CSV table of C-alpha atoms and ligand atoms in Angstrom, one decimal:
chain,number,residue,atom,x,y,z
A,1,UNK,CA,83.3,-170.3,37.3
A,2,UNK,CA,81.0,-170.3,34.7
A,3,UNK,CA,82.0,-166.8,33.4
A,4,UNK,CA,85.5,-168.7,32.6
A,5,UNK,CA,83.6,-171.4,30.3
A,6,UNK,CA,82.0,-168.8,28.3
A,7,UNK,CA,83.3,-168.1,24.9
A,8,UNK,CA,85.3,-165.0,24.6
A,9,UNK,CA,84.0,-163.2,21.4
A,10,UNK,CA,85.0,-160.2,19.6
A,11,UNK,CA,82.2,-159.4,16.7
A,12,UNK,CA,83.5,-157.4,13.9
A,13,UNK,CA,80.3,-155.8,11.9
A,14,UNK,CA,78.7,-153.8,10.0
A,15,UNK,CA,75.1,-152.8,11.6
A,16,UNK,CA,73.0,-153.2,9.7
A,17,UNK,CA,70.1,-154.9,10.2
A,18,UNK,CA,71.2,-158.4,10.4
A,19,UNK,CA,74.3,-157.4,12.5
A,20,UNK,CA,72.3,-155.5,14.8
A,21,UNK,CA,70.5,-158.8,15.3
A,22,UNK,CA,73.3,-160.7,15.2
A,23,UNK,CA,74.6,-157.8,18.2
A,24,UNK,CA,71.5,-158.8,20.6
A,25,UNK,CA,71.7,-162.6,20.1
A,26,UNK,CA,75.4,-162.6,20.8
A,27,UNK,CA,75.0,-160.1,24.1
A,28,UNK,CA,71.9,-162.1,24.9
A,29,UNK,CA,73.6,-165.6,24.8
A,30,UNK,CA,74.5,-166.7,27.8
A,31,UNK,CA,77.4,-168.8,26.9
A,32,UNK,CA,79.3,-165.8,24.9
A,33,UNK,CA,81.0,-163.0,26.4
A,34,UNK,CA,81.8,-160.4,24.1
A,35,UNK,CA,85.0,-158.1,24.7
A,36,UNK,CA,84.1,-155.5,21.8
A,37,UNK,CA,82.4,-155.0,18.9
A,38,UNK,CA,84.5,-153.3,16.0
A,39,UNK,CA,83.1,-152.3,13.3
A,40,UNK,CA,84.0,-151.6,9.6
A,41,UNK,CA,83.0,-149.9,6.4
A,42,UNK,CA,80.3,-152.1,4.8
A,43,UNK,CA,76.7,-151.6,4.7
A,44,UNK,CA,76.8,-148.1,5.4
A,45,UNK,CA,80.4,-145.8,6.3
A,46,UNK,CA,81.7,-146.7,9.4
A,47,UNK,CA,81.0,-143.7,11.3
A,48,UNK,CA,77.3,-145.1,11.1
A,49,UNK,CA,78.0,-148.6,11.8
A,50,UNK,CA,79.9,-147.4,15.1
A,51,UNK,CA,77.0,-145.5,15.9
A,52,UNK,CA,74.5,-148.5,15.2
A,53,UNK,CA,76.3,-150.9,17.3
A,54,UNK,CA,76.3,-148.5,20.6
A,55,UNK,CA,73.3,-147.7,19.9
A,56,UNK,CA,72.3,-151.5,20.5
A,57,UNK,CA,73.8,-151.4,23.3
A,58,UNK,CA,72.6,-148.9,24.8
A,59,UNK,CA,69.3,-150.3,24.2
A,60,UNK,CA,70.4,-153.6,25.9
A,61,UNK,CA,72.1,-151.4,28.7
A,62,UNK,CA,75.5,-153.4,27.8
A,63,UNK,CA,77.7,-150.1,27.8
A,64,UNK,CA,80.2,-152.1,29.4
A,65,UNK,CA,81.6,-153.5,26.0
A,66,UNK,CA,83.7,-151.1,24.5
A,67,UNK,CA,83.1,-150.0,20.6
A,68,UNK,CA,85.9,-149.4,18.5
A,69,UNK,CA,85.2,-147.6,15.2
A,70,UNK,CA,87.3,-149.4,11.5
A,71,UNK,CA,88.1,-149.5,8.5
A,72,UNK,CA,86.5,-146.8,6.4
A,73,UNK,CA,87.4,-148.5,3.2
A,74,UNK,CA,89.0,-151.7,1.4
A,75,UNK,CA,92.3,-152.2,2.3
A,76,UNK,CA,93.5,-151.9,-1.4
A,77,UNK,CA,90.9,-150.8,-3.9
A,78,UNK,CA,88.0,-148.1,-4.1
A,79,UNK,CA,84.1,-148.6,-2.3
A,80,UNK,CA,82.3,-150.1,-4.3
A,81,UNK,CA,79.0,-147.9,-4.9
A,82,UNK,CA,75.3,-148.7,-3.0
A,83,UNK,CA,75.8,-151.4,-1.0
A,84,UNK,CA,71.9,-153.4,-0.4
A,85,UNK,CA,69.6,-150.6,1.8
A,86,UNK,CA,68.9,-151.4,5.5
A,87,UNK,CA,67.1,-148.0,5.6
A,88,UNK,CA,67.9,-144.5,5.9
A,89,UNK,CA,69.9,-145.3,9.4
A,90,UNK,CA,70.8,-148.5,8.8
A,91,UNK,CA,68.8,-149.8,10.8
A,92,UNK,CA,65.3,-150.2,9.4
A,93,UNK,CA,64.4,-146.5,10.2
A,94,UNK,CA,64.0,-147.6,13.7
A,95,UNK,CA,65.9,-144.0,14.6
A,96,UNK,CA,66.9,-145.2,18.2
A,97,UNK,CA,68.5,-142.6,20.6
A,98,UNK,CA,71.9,-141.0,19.5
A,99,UNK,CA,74.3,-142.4,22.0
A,100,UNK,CA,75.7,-140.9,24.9
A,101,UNK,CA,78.5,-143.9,25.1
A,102,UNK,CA,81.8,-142.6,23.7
A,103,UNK,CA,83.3,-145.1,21.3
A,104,UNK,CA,86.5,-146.6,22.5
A,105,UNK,CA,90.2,-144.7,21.6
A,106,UNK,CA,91.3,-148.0,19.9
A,107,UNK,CA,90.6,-148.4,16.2
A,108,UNK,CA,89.0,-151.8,15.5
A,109,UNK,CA,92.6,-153.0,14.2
A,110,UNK,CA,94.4,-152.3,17.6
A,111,UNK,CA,91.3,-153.7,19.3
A,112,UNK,CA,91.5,-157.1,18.0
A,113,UNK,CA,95.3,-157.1,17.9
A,114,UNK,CA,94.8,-156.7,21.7
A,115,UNK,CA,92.5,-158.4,22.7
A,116,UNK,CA,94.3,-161.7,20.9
A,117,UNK,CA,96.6,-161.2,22.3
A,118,UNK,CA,95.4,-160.7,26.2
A,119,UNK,CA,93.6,-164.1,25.8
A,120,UNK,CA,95.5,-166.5,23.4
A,121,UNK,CA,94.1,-169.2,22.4
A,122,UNK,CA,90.8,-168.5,23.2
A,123,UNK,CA,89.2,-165.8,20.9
A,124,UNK,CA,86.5,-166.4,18.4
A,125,UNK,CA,86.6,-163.4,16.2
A,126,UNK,CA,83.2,-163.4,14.7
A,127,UNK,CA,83.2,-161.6,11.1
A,128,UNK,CA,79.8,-160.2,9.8
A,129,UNK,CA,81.1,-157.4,8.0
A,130,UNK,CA,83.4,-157.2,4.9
A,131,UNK,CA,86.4,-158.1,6.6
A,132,UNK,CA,88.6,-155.1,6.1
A,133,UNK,CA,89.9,-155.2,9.7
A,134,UNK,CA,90.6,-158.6,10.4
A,135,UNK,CA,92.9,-158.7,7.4
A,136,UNK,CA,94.3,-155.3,8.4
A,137,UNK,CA,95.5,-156.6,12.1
A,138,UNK,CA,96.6,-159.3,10.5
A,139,UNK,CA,99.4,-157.8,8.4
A,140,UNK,CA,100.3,-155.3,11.4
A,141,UNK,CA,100.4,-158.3,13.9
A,142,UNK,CA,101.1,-161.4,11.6
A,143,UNK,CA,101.7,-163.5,15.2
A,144,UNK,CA,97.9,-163.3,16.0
A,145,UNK,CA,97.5,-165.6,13.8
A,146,UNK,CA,98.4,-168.8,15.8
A,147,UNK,CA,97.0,-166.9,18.8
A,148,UNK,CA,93.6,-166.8,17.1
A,149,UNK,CA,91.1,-169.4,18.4
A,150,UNK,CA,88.8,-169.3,15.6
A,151,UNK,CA,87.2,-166.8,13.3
A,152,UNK,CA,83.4,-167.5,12.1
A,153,UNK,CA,82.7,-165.3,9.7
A,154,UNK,CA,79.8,-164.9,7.1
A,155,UNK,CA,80.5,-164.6,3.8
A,156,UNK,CA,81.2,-165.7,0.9
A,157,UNK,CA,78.8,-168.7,-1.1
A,158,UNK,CA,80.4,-172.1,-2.1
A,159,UNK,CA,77.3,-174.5,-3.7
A,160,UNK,CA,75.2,-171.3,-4.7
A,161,UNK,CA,75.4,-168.1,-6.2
A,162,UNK,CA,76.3,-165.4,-5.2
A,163,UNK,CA,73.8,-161.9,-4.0
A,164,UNK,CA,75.3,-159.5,-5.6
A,165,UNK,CA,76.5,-160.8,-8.9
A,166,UNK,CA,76.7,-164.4,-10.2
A,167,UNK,CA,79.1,-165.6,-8.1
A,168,UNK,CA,80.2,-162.5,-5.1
A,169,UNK,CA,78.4,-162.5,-1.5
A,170,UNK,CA,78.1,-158.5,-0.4
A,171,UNK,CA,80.8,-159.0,2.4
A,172,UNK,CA,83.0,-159.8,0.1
A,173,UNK,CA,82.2,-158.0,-2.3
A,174,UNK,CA,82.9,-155.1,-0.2
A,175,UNK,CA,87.0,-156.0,0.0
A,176,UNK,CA,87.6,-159.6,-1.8
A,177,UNK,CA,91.5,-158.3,-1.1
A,178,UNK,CA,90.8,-158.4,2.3
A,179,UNK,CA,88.8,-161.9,2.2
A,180,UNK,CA,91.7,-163.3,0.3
A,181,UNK,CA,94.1,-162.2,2.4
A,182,UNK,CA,92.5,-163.9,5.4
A,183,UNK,CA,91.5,-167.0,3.7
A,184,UNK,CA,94.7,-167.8,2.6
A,185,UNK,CA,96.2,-167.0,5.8
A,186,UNK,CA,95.9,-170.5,7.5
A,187,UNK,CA,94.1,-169.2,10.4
A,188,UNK,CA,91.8,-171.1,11.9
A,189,UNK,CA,88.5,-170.4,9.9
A,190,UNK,CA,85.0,-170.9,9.4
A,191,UNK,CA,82.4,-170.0,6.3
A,192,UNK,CA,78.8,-169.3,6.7
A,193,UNK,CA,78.2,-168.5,3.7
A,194,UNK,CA,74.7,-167.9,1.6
A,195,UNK,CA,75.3,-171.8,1.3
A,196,UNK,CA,73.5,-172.4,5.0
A,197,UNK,CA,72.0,-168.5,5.6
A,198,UNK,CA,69.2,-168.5,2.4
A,199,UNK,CA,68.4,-171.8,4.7
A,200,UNK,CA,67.8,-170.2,7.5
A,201,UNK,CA,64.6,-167.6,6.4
A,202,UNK,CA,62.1,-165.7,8.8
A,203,UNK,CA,58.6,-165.0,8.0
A,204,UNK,CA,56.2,-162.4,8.8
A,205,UNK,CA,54.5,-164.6,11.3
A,206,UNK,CA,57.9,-164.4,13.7
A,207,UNK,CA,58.5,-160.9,13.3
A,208,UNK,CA,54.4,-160.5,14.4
A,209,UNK,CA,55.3,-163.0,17.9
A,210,UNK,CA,57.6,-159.7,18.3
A,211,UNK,CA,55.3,-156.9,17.9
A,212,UNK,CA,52.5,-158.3,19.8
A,213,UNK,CA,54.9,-158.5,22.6
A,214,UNK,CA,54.3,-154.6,22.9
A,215,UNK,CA,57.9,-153.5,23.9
A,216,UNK,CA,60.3,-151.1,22.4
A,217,UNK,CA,62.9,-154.3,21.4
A,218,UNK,CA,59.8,-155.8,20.4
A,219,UNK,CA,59.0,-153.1,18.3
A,220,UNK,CA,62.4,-152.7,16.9
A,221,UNK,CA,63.1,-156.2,16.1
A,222,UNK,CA,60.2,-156.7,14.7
A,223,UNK,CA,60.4,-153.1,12.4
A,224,UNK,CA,64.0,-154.4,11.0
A,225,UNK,CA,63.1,-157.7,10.1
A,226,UNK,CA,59.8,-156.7,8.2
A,227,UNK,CA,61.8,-154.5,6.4
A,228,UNK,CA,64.6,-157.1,5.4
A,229,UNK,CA,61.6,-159.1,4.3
A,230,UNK,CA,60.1,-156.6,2.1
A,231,UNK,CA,63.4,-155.9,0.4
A,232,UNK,CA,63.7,-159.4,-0.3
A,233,UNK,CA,60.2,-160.1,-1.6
A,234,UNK,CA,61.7,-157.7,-4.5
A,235,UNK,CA,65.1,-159.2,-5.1
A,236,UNK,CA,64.2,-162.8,-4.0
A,237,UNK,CA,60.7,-163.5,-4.1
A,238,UNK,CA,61.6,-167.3,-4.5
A,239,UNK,CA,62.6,-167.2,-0.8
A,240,UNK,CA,59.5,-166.7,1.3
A,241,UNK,CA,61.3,-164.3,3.6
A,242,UNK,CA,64.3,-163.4,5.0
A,243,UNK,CA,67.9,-164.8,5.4
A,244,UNK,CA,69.4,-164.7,8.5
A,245,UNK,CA,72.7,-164.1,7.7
A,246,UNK,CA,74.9,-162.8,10.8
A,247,UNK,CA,72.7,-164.1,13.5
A,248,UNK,CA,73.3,-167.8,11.7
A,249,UNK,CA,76.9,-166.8,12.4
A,250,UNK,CA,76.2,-165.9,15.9
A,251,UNK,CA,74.4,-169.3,16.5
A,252,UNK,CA,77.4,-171.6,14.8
A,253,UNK,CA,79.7,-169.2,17.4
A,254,UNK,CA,78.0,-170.4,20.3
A,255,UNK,CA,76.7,-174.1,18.8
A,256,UNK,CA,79.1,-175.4,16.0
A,257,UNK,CA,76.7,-178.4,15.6
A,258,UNK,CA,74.3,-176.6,14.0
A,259,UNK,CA,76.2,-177.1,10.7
A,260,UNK,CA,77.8,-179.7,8.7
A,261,UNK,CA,80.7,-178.4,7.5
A,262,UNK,CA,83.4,-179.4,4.5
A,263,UNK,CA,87.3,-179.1,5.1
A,264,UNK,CA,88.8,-177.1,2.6
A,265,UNK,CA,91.4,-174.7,1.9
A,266,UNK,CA,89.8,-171.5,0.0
A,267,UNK,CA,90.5,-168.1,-1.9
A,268,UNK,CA,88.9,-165.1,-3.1
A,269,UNK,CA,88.8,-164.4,-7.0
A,270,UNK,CA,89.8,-160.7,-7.1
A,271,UNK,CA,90.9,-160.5,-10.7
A,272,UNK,CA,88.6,-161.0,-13.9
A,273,UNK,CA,85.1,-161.3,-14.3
A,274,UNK,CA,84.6,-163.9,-11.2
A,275,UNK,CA,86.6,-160.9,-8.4
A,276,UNK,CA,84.9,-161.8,-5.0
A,277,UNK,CA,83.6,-165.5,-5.5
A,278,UNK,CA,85.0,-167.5,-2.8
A,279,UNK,CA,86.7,-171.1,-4.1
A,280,UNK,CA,88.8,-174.0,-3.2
A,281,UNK,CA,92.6,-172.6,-3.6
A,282,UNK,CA,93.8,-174.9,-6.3
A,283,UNK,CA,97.1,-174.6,-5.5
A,284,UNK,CA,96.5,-175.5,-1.7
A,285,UNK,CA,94.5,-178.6,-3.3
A,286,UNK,CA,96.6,-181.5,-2.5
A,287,UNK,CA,97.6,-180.0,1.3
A,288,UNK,CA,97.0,-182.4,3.9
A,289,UNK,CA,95.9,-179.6,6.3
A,290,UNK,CA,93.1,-177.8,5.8
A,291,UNK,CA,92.7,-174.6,8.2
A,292,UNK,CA,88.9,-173.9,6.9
A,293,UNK,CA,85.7,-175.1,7.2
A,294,UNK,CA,82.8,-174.0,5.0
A,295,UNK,CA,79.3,-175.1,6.0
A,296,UNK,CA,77.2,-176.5,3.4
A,297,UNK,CA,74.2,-177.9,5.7
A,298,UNK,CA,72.4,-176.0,8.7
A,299,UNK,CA,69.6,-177.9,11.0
A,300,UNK,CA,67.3,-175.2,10.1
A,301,UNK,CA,64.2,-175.9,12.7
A,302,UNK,CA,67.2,-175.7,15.8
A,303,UNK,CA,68.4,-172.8,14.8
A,304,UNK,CA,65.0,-170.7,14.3
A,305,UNK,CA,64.4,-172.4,17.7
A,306,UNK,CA,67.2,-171.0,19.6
A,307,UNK,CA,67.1,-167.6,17.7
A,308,UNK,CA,63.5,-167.4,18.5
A,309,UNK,CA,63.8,-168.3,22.0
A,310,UNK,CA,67.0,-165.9,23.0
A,311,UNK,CA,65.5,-162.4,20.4
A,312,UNK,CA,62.1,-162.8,21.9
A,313,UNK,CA,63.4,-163.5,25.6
A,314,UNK,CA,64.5,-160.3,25.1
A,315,UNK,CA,62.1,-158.5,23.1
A,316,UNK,CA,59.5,-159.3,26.2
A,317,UNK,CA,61.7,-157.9,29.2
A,318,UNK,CA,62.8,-154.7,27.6
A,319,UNK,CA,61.0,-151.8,28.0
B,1,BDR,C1,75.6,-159.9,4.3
B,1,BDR,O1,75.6,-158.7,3.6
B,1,BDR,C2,75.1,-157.7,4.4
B,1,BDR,O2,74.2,-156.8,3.7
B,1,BDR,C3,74.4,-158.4,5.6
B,1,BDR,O3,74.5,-157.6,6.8
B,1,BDR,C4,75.2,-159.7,5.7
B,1,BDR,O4,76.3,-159.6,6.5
B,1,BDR,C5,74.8,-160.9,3.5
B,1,BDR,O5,75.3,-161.2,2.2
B,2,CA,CA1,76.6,-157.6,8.0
């Protein structure tokens, strides 16, 4: 009974520190069930971020949900070089086991194609990557479109500027074609962009609640964090920590309310000096039906509360 109220989830990512977070809280959430995790070319190649995510799960023992390995690059243009560094692994330099869990014989694309379309109607696809693949099984199964339930995706900034230049967010700075092609596409779409995640910081003093637990998730957690922190005392010292980008996306998944949200019908920039920042579409301006949502407030203390409580239920059980 319950298992058919949960919220079907397929969470498309780039692990990552954040997305490796953002993997336990969405596995440790009760009301999500997640179908597979794909991954895609972003903050390292996608060889490694295939590796990181079943690497999670193997540390969550949640083998069950198959891996499928992306996108290696854009879907148009060349990688951009040196994306931000979540250590020599990816992962804070945590080094967990190599798997033994073979990844899935889909690619990503086929993945979500599928899965769509074995449960229409009723898939969040949850983006916390560049979003390479999404756009790609898109424009090889253009019908998923209207048999999408929703895609959450972090990205993008609307009210503030962006991290990697002026105006461009990393994940789309990774592939603003394929960002583009997926805001423009009408389908059913929300923003969490650096708008609500530079909202959403943790501190030293959470990441210590971790440690002190004395367990090997503790410990890991807590490593990857600490590092995200250091790196942005250097490149945002303003801050006071660390923003929690893709498990914010996770949350708004599982708890929409956690957000105010603005309709509006958005592009990417991919031309000129402003390529990757992420605006109202003029020309969809004066459409009465707006297919995306982009948040612009977050109740901060309920979020850190329910990311708190599921990481560190966790953190204390594992070994
Ligand atoms: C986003 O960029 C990546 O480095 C993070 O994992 C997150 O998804 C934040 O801009
Ligand atoms: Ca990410």
């Amino acid at each position: 009974e319950r298992y058919e109220s949960m919220k079907k989830i397929i969470l498309d990512c780039d692990p990552g520190m954040d997305d490796s977070m953002a993997i336990v809280m969405a596995v440790k959430s009760p009301e999500v069930d997640v179908k597979a995790i794909t991954t895609v070319n972003g903050n390292y190649p996608v060889d490694i971020t295939a590796l990181n995510a079943l690497k999670v799960l193997e540390m969550l023992g949640r083998t069950d949900i198959p891996v499928a390995k992306g996108m290696p690059e854009p879907m148009f243009r060349e990688k951009p070089k040196d994306p931000f560094t979540h250590g020599k692994d990816g992962q804070a330099e945590n080094f967990l086991p190599d798997p033994v869990t073979p990844l899935s014989e889909k690619h990503a694309i086929d993945m979500i194609i599928d899965v769509v379309k074995e449960n229409p109607g009723e898939i969040y696809i949850l983006s916390t990557g560049p979003m390479s693949n999404i756009a790609m099984a898109m424009k090889k199964a253009p019908e998923i479109k209207d048999e999408i339930g929703q895609i959450v995706l972090m990205g993008g900034a609307l009210t503030v500027p962006g991290n990697c230049n002026a105006c461009m967010e990393a994940n789309i700075s990774q592939d603003p074609e394929a960002a583009d092609y997926l805001f423009r596409s009408g389908a059913p779409t929300t923003m969490i962009g650096l708008d609500v995640t530079l909202q959403t910081l943790l501190t030293y003093k959470e990441t210590q609640q971790w440690r002190d637990l004395g367990t090997k998730a503790g410990k890991f957690l807590a490593d990857m964090t600490d590092f995200y922190i250091k790196a942005y005392e250097t490149t945002s010292p303003h801050l006071g920590g660390c923003g929690l980008h893709d498990p914010l996306a996770v949350g708004v998944a599982v708890d929409p309310t956690l957000v105010t949200t603005l309709d509006i019908n958005m592009k990417v920039d991919v031309e000129g000096p402003t390529r990757g920042r992420t605006i109202g579409d003029e020309t969809r301006l004066n459409d009465p039906a707006k297919t995306m949502k982009v948040a612009v407030g977050v109740d901060v203390p309920r979020f850190l509360n329910e990311f708190m409580t599921r990481i560190s239920g966790l953190a204390a059980k594992a070994e």
